[in-house]
Amino acid sequence: AADTADQGEISTNDHNDLQLQCIGKIVSPYTKRMGTPRQGALVPTGKGYIQLEIPIECVEGLEFYSHAWVLFSFHANTDMPTAKADARGFKNLSKTKIRPPRGNGIKVGMLATRSPHRPNNIGLSLVKIVSVDKKGKRLHIAALDLVNGTPVYDVKPVVPWDEPGHFDGEKLKVPTWVSQDDELKSVAFSPSAREQMVKLVKDGKLAPVYSKKTGLDDAIKTIQEVLAQDPRASNTNTNKRGSESANKVYSILFASIEVQFIISGDGVVVENVMDADLSKAEIVDGIPVLSLN
């Protein structure tokens, strides 16, 4: 057995498998995968919270840190129910290489990307800590890239030595396709869309993350940051991310509203915002819709 381990082969024994218990779930305005930031730092005003299912004392003291790592599950992966396991039990190894959305067609190993499709559907996200609500058992966070309903398995505070180069001064190294800046230059709301936002916020359609009294400006800013990243699909031949199609209307869900927008040059114009009429739905594309209570 020792020789087999030395050769780097994967054992079929399950004594190294790990069963995780959910300690909480994400509440966020990101109702679908499309429209969820690919990295939380790209939408710094985005906010939500972890509704804890463990004693609140477990997070006491976390408010003295600025950031945290969140370990979670990619629970909305569409391939999970149908994926076939290989001889070792892995369901996601039929394609070991993928084309990153911003890789201009290159193929790299799945573990060389932040793809949600991995040998284990586990994700690690960096978030900003806002506050701890002891009464509501909530850890409020910002700059998140997590869809509503995401199961959370662990939270760890970020410490200085987590930052690459903290001790030796060595700079972080990434491929050029990762660091390219393809952010759209402007995102504007039409006058009618802004008026619609005012009404929808007052009607509580963006609750519980955005309040009726103070949520308008925050919600608009977050939507602008999301759209600036061009959330359109990157794996289609037409109307994909980075292209322009005159008068083509796209839409994303944000909380329980639908945001309709067009791409014009290197900017975005939000033309309509409306109630998505999802109050009776419990699941949208595998993701729970925010409660309107």
PDB file of C-alpha atoms in Angstrom:
ATOM      1  CA  ALA A   1       0.000   0.000   0.000  1.00  0.00           C
ATOM      2  CA  ALA A   2       2.897   2.333   0.757  1.00  0.00           C
ATOM      3  CA  ASP A   3       4.361   1.738  -2.698  1.00  0.00           C
ATOM      4  CA  THR A   4       1.021   2.593  -4.306  1.00  0.00           C
ATOM      5  CA  ALA A   5       0.789   5.821  -2.323  1.00  0.00           C
ATOM      6  CA  ASP A   6       4.340   6.769  -3.304  1.00  0.00           C
ATOM      7  CA  GLN A   7       3.420   6.409  -6.977  1.00  0.00           C
ATOM      8  CA  GLY A   8       0.764   9.073  -6.553  1.00  0.00           C
ATOM      9  CA  GLU A   9      -2.194   6.837  -7.344  1.00  0.00           C
ATOM     10  CA  ILE A  10      -5.579   7.677  -5.898  1.00  0.00           C
ATOM     11  CA  SER A  11      -6.834   5.138  -3.386  1.00  0.00           C
ATOM     12  CA  THR A  12     -10.376   3.878  -3.784  1.00  0.00           C
ATOM     13  CA  ASN A  13     -10.681   3.561   0.021  1.00  0.00           C
ATOM     14  CA  ASP A  14     -13.088   6.061   1.499  1.00  0.00           C
ATOM     15  CA  HIS A  15     -11.276   6.653   4.826  1.00  0.00           C
ATOM     16  CA  ASN A  16      -9.975   9.966   3.478  1.00  0.00           C
ATOM     17  CA  ASP A  17     -13.396  11.175   2.309  1.00  0.00           C
ATOM     18  CA  LEU A  18     -14.855  14.035   4.271  1.00  0.00           C
ATOM     19  CA  GLN A  19     -18.481  14.726   5.071  1.00  0.00           C
ATOM     20  CA  LEU A  20     -19.215  18.382   5.757  1.00  0.00           C
ATOM     21  CA  GLN A  21     -22.064  19.889   7.743  1.00  0.00           C
ATOM     22  CA  CYS A  22     -23.666  23.107   6.572  1.00  0.00           C
ATOM     23  CA  ILE A  23     -23.173  25.893   9.144  1.00  0.00           C
ATOM     24  CA  GLY A  24     -25.289  28.469   7.329  1.00  0.00           C
ATOM     25  CA  LYS A  25     -26.647  29.698   4.028  1.00  0.00           C
ATOM     26  CA  ILE A  26     -26.000  32.762   1.924  1.00  0.00           C
ATOM     27  CA  VAL A  27     -28.689  35.399   1.507  1.00  0.00           C
ATOM     28  CA  SER A  28     -27.770  37.617  -1.434  1.00  0.00           C
ATOM     29  CA  PRO A  29     -29.416  39.491  -4.321  1.00  0.00           C
ATOM     30  CA  TYR A  30     -27.786  37.152  -6.850  1.00  0.00           C
ATOM     31  CA  THR A  31     -30.707  34.946  -7.815  1.00  0.00           C
ATOM     32  CA  LYS A  32     -29.122  33.199 -10.813  1.00  0.00           C
ATOM     33  CA  ARG A  33     -25.613  32.295 -11.838  1.00  0.00           C
ATOM     34  CA  MET A  34     -25.824  34.821 -14.687  1.00  0.00           C
ATOM     35  CA  GLY A  35     -25.486  38.168 -12.986  1.00  0.00           C
ATOM     36  CA  THR A  36     -23.429  36.868 -10.076  1.00  0.00           C
ATOM     37  CA  PRO A  37     -19.955  38.483 -10.021  1.00  0.00           C
ATOM     38  CA  ARG A  38     -17.166  36.155 -11.094  1.00  0.00           C
ATOM     39  CA  GLN A  39     -15.151  37.623  -8.200  1.00  0.00           C
ATOM     40  CA  GLY A  40     -16.596  39.556  -5.298  1.00  0.00           C
ATOM     41  CA  ALA A  41     -13.954  42.286  -5.402  1.00  0.00           C
ATOM     42  CA  LEU A  42     -15.218  43.313  -8.856  1.00  0.00           C
ATOM     43  CA  VAL A  43     -18.527  44.360  -7.242  1.00  0.00           C
ATOM     44  CA  PRO A  44     -17.398  45.854  -3.930  1.00  0.00           C
ATOM     45  CA  THR A  45     -20.811  47.326  -3.047  1.00  0.00           C
ATOM     46  CA  GLY A  46     -22.574  43.973  -3.373  1.00  0.00           C
ATOM     47  CA  LYS A  47     -23.852  42.838  -0.015  1.00  0.00           C
ATOM     48  CA  GLY A  48     -25.618  39.989   1.722  1.00  0.00           C
ATOM     49  CA  TYR A  49     -25.268  37.860   4.809  1.00  0.00           C
ATOM     50  CA  ILE A  50     -24.727  34.350   6.072  1.00  0.00           C
ATOM     51  CA  GLN A  51     -27.768  33.092   7.968  1.00  0.00           C
ATOM     52  CA  LEU A  52     -26.043  30.966  10.558  1.00  0.00           C
ATOM     53  CA  GLU A  53     -27.326  27.564  11.642  1.00  0.00           C
ATOM     54  CA  ILE A  54     -24.776  27.228  14.447  1.00  0.00           C
ATOM     55  CA  PRO A  55     -24.584  29.109  17.770  1.00  0.00           C
ATOM     56  CA  ILE A  56     -23.812  32.796  17.259  1.00  0.00           C
ATOM     57  CA  GLU A  57     -20.988  32.463  19.783  1.00  0.00           C
ATOM     58  CA  CYS A  58     -19.002  30.652  17.081  1.00  0.00           C
ATOM     59  CA  VAL A  59     -18.439  33.933  15.216  1.00  0.00           C
ATOM     60  CA  GLU A  60     -17.891  36.147  18.260  1.00  0.00           C
ATOM     61  CA  GLY A  61     -14.783  38.254  17.626  1.00  0.00           C
ATOM     62  CA  LEU A  62     -15.011  37.956  13.833  1.00  0.00           C
ATOM     63  CA  GLU A  63     -16.168  41.581  13.650  1.00  0.00           C
ATOM     64  CA  PHE A  64     -12.640  42.680  14.561  1.00  0.00           C
ATOM     65  CA  TYR A  65     -11.346  41.382  11.214  1.00  0.00           C
ATOM     66  CA  SER A  66     -11.872  43.160   7.896  1.00  0.00           C
ATOM     67  CA  HIS A  67     -12.159  40.099   5.628  1.00  0.00           C
ATOM     68  CA  ALA A  68     -12.915  36.400   5.766  1.00  0.00           C
ATOM     69  CA  TRP A  69     -12.611  33.263   3.654  1.00  0.00           C
ATOM     70  CA  VAL A  70     -15.896  31.461   3.055  1.00  0.00           C
ATOM     71  CA  LEU A  71     -15.838  27.752   2.208  1.00  0.00           C
ATOM     72  CA  PHE A  72     -18.986  26.792   0.310  1.00  0.00           C
ATOM     73  CA  SER A  73     -20.563  24.404  -2.178  1.00  0.00           C
ATOM     74  CA  PHE A  74     -21.325  25.120  -5.835  1.00  0.00           C
ATOM     75  CA  HIS A  75     -24.790  23.754  -5.159  1.00  0.00           C
ATOM     76  CA  ALA A  76     -26.339  25.095  -8.381  1.00  0.00           C
ATOM     77  CA  ASN A  77     -24.021  23.307 -10.822  1.00  0.00           C
ATOM     78  CA  THR A  78     -26.333  22.061 -13.557  1.00  0.00           C
ATOM     79  CA  ASP A  79     -24.236  18.978 -14.336  1.00  0.00           C
ATOM     80  CA  MET A  80     -24.271  17.456 -10.851  1.00  0.00           C
ATOM     81  CA  PRO A  81     -27.523  15.426 -11.064  1.00  0.00           C
ATOM     82  CA  THR A  82     -26.627  13.814 -14.401  1.00  0.00           C
ATOM     83  CA  ALA A  83     -22.856  13.473 -14.167  1.00  0.00           C
ATOM     84  CA  LYS A  84     -21.613   9.883 -14.203  1.00  0.00           C
ATOM     85  CA  ALA A  85     -18.972   8.851 -11.712  1.00  0.00           C
ATOM     86  CA  ASP A  86     -15.747   7.267 -12.917  1.00  0.00           C
ATOM     87  CA  ALA A  87     -14.114   4.207 -11.347  1.00  0.00           C
ATOM     88  CA  ARG A  88     -12.771   6.338  -8.506  1.00  0.00           C
ATOM     89  CA  GLY A  89     -16.111   7.959  -7.776  1.00  0.00           C
ATOM     90  CA  PHE A  90     -15.405  11.370  -9.297  1.00  0.00           C
ATOM     91  CA  LYS A  91     -18.282  12.888 -11.258  1.00  0.00           C
ATOM     92  CA  ASN A  92     -16.571  15.925 -12.773  1.00  0.00           C
ATOM     93  CA  LEU A  93     -13.518  14.466 -14.496  1.00  0.00           C
ATOM     94  CA  SER A  94     -14.998  13.671 -17.906  1.00  0.00           C
ATOM     95  CA  LYS A  95     -13.439  16.945 -19.049  1.00  0.00           C
ATOM     96  CA  THR A  96     -10.160  17.661 -17.317  1.00  0.00           C
ATOM     97  CA  LYS A  97      -9.536  20.820 -19.346  1.00  0.00           C
ATOM     98  CA  ILE A  98     -11.877  23.755 -19.885  1.00  0.00           C
ATOM     99  CA  ARG A  99     -11.969  27.041 -21.778  1.00  0.00           C
ATOM    100  CA  PRO A 100     -11.980  29.948 -19.295  1.00  0.00           C
ATOM    101  CA  PRO A 101     -14.599  32.611 -20.144  1.00  0.00           C
ATOM    102  CA  ARG A 102     -11.902  35.249 -20.680  1.00  0.00           C
ATOM    103  CA  GLY A 103      -9.226  32.949 -22.061  1.00  0.00           C
ATOM    104  CA  ASN A 104      -9.865  33.745 -25.746  1.00  0.00           C
ATOM    105  CA  GLY A 105     -10.338  30.079 -26.578  1.00  0.00           C
ATOM    106  CA  ILE A 106      -7.371  28.571 -24.740  1.00  0.00           C
ATOM    107  CA  LYS A 107      -7.821  25.325 -22.810  1.00  0.00           C
ATOM    108  CA  VAL A 108      -6.280  24.822 -19.386  1.00  0.00           C
ATOM    109  CA  GLY A 109      -6.658  22.287 -16.603  1.00  0.00           C
ATOM    110  CA  MET A 110      -9.790  22.777 -14.523  1.00  0.00           C
ATOM    111  CA  LEU A 111      -7.705  23.332 -11.398  1.00  0.00           C
ATOM    112  CA  ALA A 112      -5.866  26.190 -13.145  1.00  0.00           C
ATOM    113  CA  THR A 113      -9.151  28.141 -13.192  1.00  0.00           C
ATOM    114  CA  ARG A 114     -11.835  29.320 -10.781  1.00  0.00           C
ATOM    115  CA  SER A 115     -14.450  27.220 -12.577  1.00  0.00           C
ATOM    116  CA  PRO A 116     -17.271  25.837 -10.405  1.00  0.00           C
ATOM    117  CA  HIS A 117     -16.911  22.475 -12.181  1.00  0.00           C
ATOM    118  CA  ARG A 118     -14.238  20.669 -10.173  1.00  0.00           C
ATOM    119  CA  PRO A 119     -13.469  17.181  -8.793  1.00  0.00           C
ATOM    120  CA  ASN A 120     -15.283  18.334  -5.639  1.00  0.00           C
ATOM    121  CA  ASN A 121     -17.825  21.127  -5.996  1.00  0.00           C
ATOM    122  CA  ILE A 122     -16.211  23.177  -3.220  1.00  0.00           C
ATOM    123  CA  GLY A 123     -15.535  26.887  -3.536  1.00  0.00           C
ATOM    124  CA  LEU A 124     -13.471  29.391  -1.561  1.00  0.00           C
ATOM    125  CA  SER A 125     -14.504  33.031  -1.577  1.00  0.00           C
ATOM    126  CA  LEU A 126     -12.936  36.163  -0.123  1.00  0.00           C
ATOM    127  CA  VAL A 127     -15.521  38.514   1.416  1.00  0.00           C
ATOM    128  CA  LYS A 128     -15.508  41.729   3.409  1.00  0.00           C
ATOM    129  CA  ILE A 129     -16.897  41.528   6.932  1.00  0.00           C
ATOM    130  CA  VAL A 130     -19.500  44.212   7.655  1.00  0.00           C
ATOM    131  CA  SER A 131     -20.997  43.247  11.013  1.00  0.00           C
ATOM    132  CA  VAL A 132     -22.231  40.447  13.242  1.00  0.00           C
ATOM    133  CA  ASP A 133     -25.945  40.449  14.078  1.00  0.00           C
ATOM    134  CA  LYS A 134     -26.177  38.387  17.266  1.00  0.00           C
ATOM    135  CA  LYS A 135     -29.949  38.630  17.579  1.00  0.00           C
ATOM    136  CA  GLY A 136     -30.611  37.583  13.989  1.00  0.00           C
ATOM    137  CA  LYS A 137     -27.703  35.074  13.891  1.00  0.00           C
ATOM    138  CA  ARG A 138     -26.359  36.756  10.766  1.00  0.00           C
ATOM    139  CA  LEU A 139     -22.860  37.515   9.553  1.00  0.00           C
ATOM    140  CA  HIS A 140     -23.235  40.515   7.233  1.00  0.00           C
ATOM    141  CA  ILE A 141     -20.714  40.559   4.382  1.00  0.00           C
ATOM    142  CA  ALA A 142     -19.903  42.600   1.280  1.00  0.00           C
ATOM    143  CA  ALA A 143     -17.969  42.164  -1.973  1.00  0.00           C
ATOM    144  CA  LEU A 144     -19.356  38.659  -2.356  1.00  0.00           C
ATOM    145  CA  ASP A 145     -19.704  36.405  -5.395  1.00  0.00           C
ATOM    146  CA  LEU A 146     -22.194  33.927  -3.929  1.00  0.00           C
ATOM    147  CA  VAL A 147     -25.678  33.125  -5.210  1.00  0.00           C
ATOM    148  CA  ASN A 148     -28.638  33.145  -2.861  1.00  0.00           C
ATOM    149  CA  GLY A 149     -29.043  29.899  -0.927  1.00  0.00           C
ATOM    150  CA  THR A 150     -25.402  28.793  -1.201  1.00  0.00           C
ATOM    151  CA  PRO A 151     -24.521  26.332   1.599  1.00  0.00           C
ATOM    152  CA  VAL A 152     -21.617  27.504   3.763  1.00  0.00           C
ATOM    153  CA  TYR A 153     -19.308  25.022   5.500  1.00  0.00           C
ATOM    154  CA  ASP A 154     -16.694  27.194   7.151  1.00  0.00           C
ATOM    155  CA  VAL A 155     -15.621  30.807   7.710  1.00  0.00           C
ATOM    156  CA  LYS A 156     -12.032  31.764   8.460  1.00  0.00           C
ATOM    157  CA  PRO A 157     -10.664  35.263   9.149  1.00  0.00           C
ATOM    158  CA  VAL A 158      -8.103  36.637   6.704  1.00  0.00           C
ATOM    159  CA  VAL A 159      -4.759  37.396   8.332  1.00  0.00           C
ATOM    160  CA  PRO A 160      -1.807  39.404   6.923  1.00  0.00           C
ATOM    161  CA  TRP A 161       0.248  36.363   5.982  1.00  0.00           C
ATOM    162  CA  ASP A 162      -2.535  35.167   3.689  1.00  0.00           C
ATOM    163  CA  GLU A 163      -1.405  37.880   1.285  1.00  0.00           C
ATOM    164  CA  PRO A 164       1.219  36.635  -1.215  1.00  0.00           C
ATOM    165  CA  GLY A 165       4.507  38.425  -0.699  1.00  0.00           C
ATOM    166  CA  HIS A 166       3.795  39.418   2.891  1.00  0.00           C
ATOM    167  CA  PHE A 167       7.125  38.024   4.071  1.00  0.00           C
ATOM    168  CA  ASP A 168       9.349  37.868   0.982  1.00  0.00           C
ATOM    169  CA  GLY A 169       7.908  40.727  -1.104  1.00  0.00           C
ATOM    170  CA  GLU A 170       7.293  38.433  -4.076  1.00  0.00           C
ATOM    171  CA  LYS A 171       4.477  39.717  -6.280  1.00  0.00           C
ATOM    172  CA  LEU A 172       1.449  37.667  -7.185  1.00  0.00           C
ATOM    173  CA  LYS A 173       1.807  36.000 -10.591  1.00  0.00           C
ATOM    174  CA  VAL A 174      -1.155  35.186 -12.875  1.00  0.00           C
ATOM    175  CA  PRO A 175      -1.639  34.419 -16.592  1.00  0.00           C
ATOM    176  CA  THR A 176      -2.307  37.421 -18.827  1.00  0.00           C
ATOM    177  CA  TRP A 177      -5.876  36.283 -19.572  1.00  0.00           C
ATOM    178  CA  VAL A 178      -6.672  36.518 -15.856  1.00  0.00           C
ATOM    179  CA  SER A 179      -5.399  40.056 -15.404  1.00  0.00           C
ATOM    180  CA  GLN A 180      -6.848  41.621 -18.548  1.00  0.00           C
ATOM    181  CA  ASP A 181      -9.178  44.577 -17.970  1.00  0.00           C
ATOM    182  CA  ASP A 182     -12.345  44.191 -20.043  1.00  0.00           C
ATOM    183  CA  GLU A 183     -14.687  46.202 -17.842  1.00  0.00           C
ATOM    184  CA  LEU A 184     -17.297  48.213 -19.712  1.00  0.00           C
ATOM    185  CA  LYS A 185     -16.695  51.922 -19.279  1.00  0.00           C
ATOM    186  CA  SER A 186     -20.125  53.143 -18.263  1.00  0.00           C
ATOM    187  CA  VAL A 187     -23.474  51.922 -16.953  1.00  0.00           C
ATOM    188  CA  ALA A 188     -26.419  54.316 -17.001  1.00  0.00           C
ATOM    189  CA  PHE A 189     -30.055  53.977 -15.982  1.00  0.00           C
ATOM    190  CA  SER A 190     -32.667  55.527 -18.237  1.00  0.00           C
ATOM    191  CA  PRO A 191     -34.990  57.982 -16.438  1.00  0.00           C
ATOM    192  CA  SER A 192     -37.858  55.494 -16.608  1.00  0.00           C
ATOM    193  CA  ALA A 193     -35.675  52.657 -15.269  1.00  0.00           C
ATOM    194  CA  ARG A 194     -34.627  54.792 -12.320  1.00  0.00           C
ATOM    195  CA  GLU A 195     -38.263  55.608 -11.562  1.00  0.00           C
ATOM    196  CA  GLN A 196     -39.082  51.903 -11.708  1.00  0.00           C
ATOM    197  CA  MET A 197     -36.264  51.180  -9.250  1.00  0.00           C
ATOM    198  CA  VAL A 198     -37.660  53.707  -6.779  1.00  0.00           C
ATOM    199  CA  LYS A 199     -41.038  51.975  -6.779  1.00  0.00           C
ATOM    200  CA  LEU A 200     -39.638  48.446  -6.610  1.00  0.00           C
ATOM    201  CA  VAL A 201     -37.426  49.254  -3.644  1.00  0.00           C
ATOM    202  CA  LYS A 202     -40.333  50.934  -1.831  1.00  0.00           C
ATOM    203  CA  ASP A 203     -42.471  47.855  -2.547  1.00  0.00           C
ATOM    204  CA  GLY A 204     -39.849  45.642  -0.883  1.00  0.00           C
ATOM    205  CA  LYS A 205     -38.913  43.740  -4.027  1.00  0.00           C
ATOM    206  CA  LEU A 206     -35.225  43.864  -3.108  1.00  0.00           C
ATOM    207  CA  ALA A 207     -35.717  42.795   0.486  1.00  0.00           C
ATOM    208  CA  PRO A 208     -34.265  41.483   2.698  1.00  0.00           C
ATOM    209  CA  VAL A 209     -30.838  42.667   1.538  1.00  0.00           C
ATOM    210  CA  TYR A 210     -31.944  46.164   0.476  1.00  0.00           C
ATOM    211  CA  SER A 211     -34.313  48.015   2.783  1.00  0.00           C
ATOM    212  CA  LYS A 212     -37.297  50.067   1.641  1.00  0.00           C
ATOM    213  CA  LYS A 213     -35.926  53.266   3.187  1.00  0.00           C
ATOM    214  CA  THR A 214     -32.205  53.224   2.376  1.00  0.00           C
ATOM    215  CA  GLY A 215     -31.686  50.525  -0.231  1.00  0.00           C
ATOM    216  CA  LEU A 216     -32.192  52.465  -3.471  1.00  0.00           C
ATOM    217  CA  ASP A 217     -28.749  53.989  -3.998  1.00  0.00           C
ATOM    218  CA  ASP A 218     -26.949  50.845  -2.816  1.00  0.00           C
ATOM    219  CA  ALA A 219     -28.970  48.606  -5.142  1.00  0.00           C
ATOM    220  CA  ILE A 220     -28.424  50.861  -8.160  1.00  0.00           C
ATOM    221  CA  LYS A 221     -24.678  51.034  -7.506  1.00  0.00           C
ATOM    222  CA  THR A 222     -24.401  47.260  -7.183  1.00  0.00           C
ATOM    223  CA  ILE A 223     -26.362  46.667 -10.396  1.00  0.00           C
ATOM    224  CA  GLN A 224     -24.064  49.120 -12.189  1.00  0.00           C
ATOM    225  CA  GLU A 225     -20.983  47.250 -10.973  1.00  0.00           C
ATOM    226  CA  VAL A 226     -22.460  43.893 -12.017  1.00  0.00           C
ATOM    227  CA  LEU A 227     -23.339  45.095 -15.522  1.00  0.00           C
ATOM    228  CA  ALA A 228     -19.935  46.748 -15.971  1.00  0.00           C
ATOM    229  CA  GLN A 229     -18.459  43.224 -15.908  1.00  0.00           C
ATOM    230  CA  ASP A 230     -20.650  42.263 -18.902  1.00  0.00           C
ATOM    231  CA  PRO A 231     -22.536  39.295 -17.424  1.00  0.00           C
ATOM    232  CA  ARG A 232     -23.631  37.887 -20.790  1.00  0.00           C
ATOM    233  CA  ALA A 233     -22.676  34.300 -21.592  1.00  0.00           C
ATOM    234  CA  SER A 234     -19.229  33.748 -23.093  1.00  0.00           C
ATOM    235  CA  ASN A 235     -19.875  30.350 -24.702  1.00  0.00           C
ATOM    236  CA  THR A 236     -22.306  31.355 -27.429  1.00  0.00           C
ATOM    237  CA  ASN A 237     -21.491  32.213 -31.019  1.00  0.00           C
ATOM    238  CA  THR A 238     -23.626  35.346 -31.101  1.00  0.00           C
ATOM    239  CA  ASN A 239     -24.545  38.024 -28.593  1.00  0.00           C
ATOM    240  CA  LYS A 240     -21.834  36.822 -26.257  1.00  0.00           C
ATOM    241  CA  ARG A 241     -19.749  38.740 -23.762  1.00  0.00           C
ATOM    242  CA  GLY A 242     -17.568  41.359 -25.410  1.00  0.00           C
ATOM    243  CA  SER A 243     -19.703  41.694 -28.550  1.00  0.00           C
ATOM    244  CA  GLU A 244     -22.180  44.379 -29.550  1.00  0.00           C
ATOM    245  CA  SER A 245     -25.599  43.741 -31.046  1.00  0.00           C
ATOM    246  CA  ALA A 246     -27.627  46.809 -31.908  1.00  0.00           C
ATOM    247  CA  ASN A 247     -30.885  47.068 -29.946  1.00  0.00           C
ATOM    248  CA  LYS A 248     -30.476  43.557 -28.529  1.00  0.00           C
ATOM    249  CA  VAL A 249     -32.061  43.493 -25.068  1.00  0.00           C
ATOM    250  CA  TYR A 250     -30.483  41.319 -22.370  1.00  0.00           C
ATOM    251  CA  SER A 251     -31.677  40.710 -18.852  1.00  0.00           C
ATOM    252  CA  ILE A 252     -30.500  39.506 -15.477  1.00  0.00           C
ATOM    253  CA  LEU A 253     -32.340  38.748 -12.261  1.00  0.00           C
ATOM    254  CA  PHE A 254     -31.351  40.781  -9.227  1.00  0.00           C
ATOM    255  CA  ALA A 255     -33.152  39.688  -6.072  1.00  0.00           C
ATOM    256  CA  SER A 256     -36.764  39.460  -7.287  1.00  0.00           C
ATOM    257  CA  ILE A 257     -36.569  41.991 -10.106  1.00  0.00           C
ATOM    258  CA  GLU A 258     -35.618  41.711 -13.758  1.00  0.00           C
ATOM    259  CA  VAL A 259     -33.094  44.205 -15.118  1.00  0.00           C
ATOM    260  CA  GLN A 260     -33.215  44.701 -18.891  1.00  0.00           C
ATOM    261  CA  PHE A 261     -30.235  46.340 -20.586  1.00  0.00           C
ATOM    262  CA  ILE A 262     -28.545  46.936 -23.922  1.00  0.00           C
ATOM    263  CA  ILE A 263     -24.862  47.122 -24.840  1.00  0.00           C
ATOM    264  CA  SER A 264     -23.866  50.235 -26.771  1.00  0.00           C
ATOM    265  CA  GLY A 265     -20.194  50.616 -27.675  1.00  0.00           C
ATOM    266  CA  ASP A 266     -18.233  50.175 -24.465  1.00  0.00           C
ATOM    267  CA  GLY A 267     -21.168  51.045 -22.215  1.00  0.00           C
ATOM    268  CA  VAL A 268     -24.443  49.698 -20.851  1.00  0.00           C
ATOM    269  CA  VAL A 269     -27.859  51.332 -20.682  1.00  0.00           C
ATOM    270  CA  VAL A 270     -30.490  49.925 -18.324  1.00  0.00           C
ATOM    271  CA  GLU A 271     -33.774  50.428 -20.138  1.00  0.00           C
ATOM    272  CA  ASN A 272     -36.309  48.681 -17.904  1.00  0.00           C
ATOM    273  CA  VAL A 273     -36.529  47.311 -14.384  1.00  0.00           C
ATOM    274  CA  MET A 274     -39.582  45.283 -13.433  1.00  0.00           C
ATOM    275  CA  ASP A 275     -41.028  42.899 -10.916  1.00  0.00           C
ATOM    276  CA  ALA A 276     -39.978  39.422 -12.050  1.00  0.00           C
ATOM    277  CA  ASP A 277     -43.169  37.954 -10.564  1.00  0.00           C
ATOM    278  CA  LEU A 278     -41.289  35.207  -8.773  1.00  0.00           C
ATOM    279  CA  SER A 279     -43.202  35.397  -5.516  1.00  0.00           C
ATOM    280  CA  LYS A 280     -44.749  31.967  -6.085  1.00  0.00           C
ATOM    281  CA  ALA A 281     -41.555  30.321  -7.259  1.00  0.00           C
ATOM    282  CA  GLU A 282     -39.208  28.615  -4.824  1.00  0.00           C
ATOM    283  CA  ILE A 283     -36.418  27.639  -7.206  1.00  0.00           C
ATOM    284  CA  VAL A 284     -34.992  29.467 -10.238  1.00  0.00           C
ATOM    285  CA  ASP A 285     -32.346  27.540 -12.191  1.00  0.00           C
ATOM    286  CA  GLY A 286     -31.584  25.487  -9.121  1.00  0.00           C
ATOM    287  CA  ILE A 287     -31.238  28.533  -6.889  1.00  0.00           C
ATOM    288  CA  PRO A 288     -33.769  29.550  -4.207  1.00  0.00           C
ATOM    289  CA  VAL A 289     -35.453  32.899  -4.785  1.00  0.00           C
ATOM    290  CA  LEU A 290     -35.248  35.418  -1.971  1.00  0.00           C
ATOM    291  CA  SER A 291     -38.168  35.416   0.437  1.00  0.00           C
ATOM    292  CA  LEU A 292     -40.384  38.473   0.126  1.00  0.00           C
ATOM    293  CA  ASN A 293     -41.613  38.211   3.703  1.00  0.00           C
TER     294      ASN A 293
END
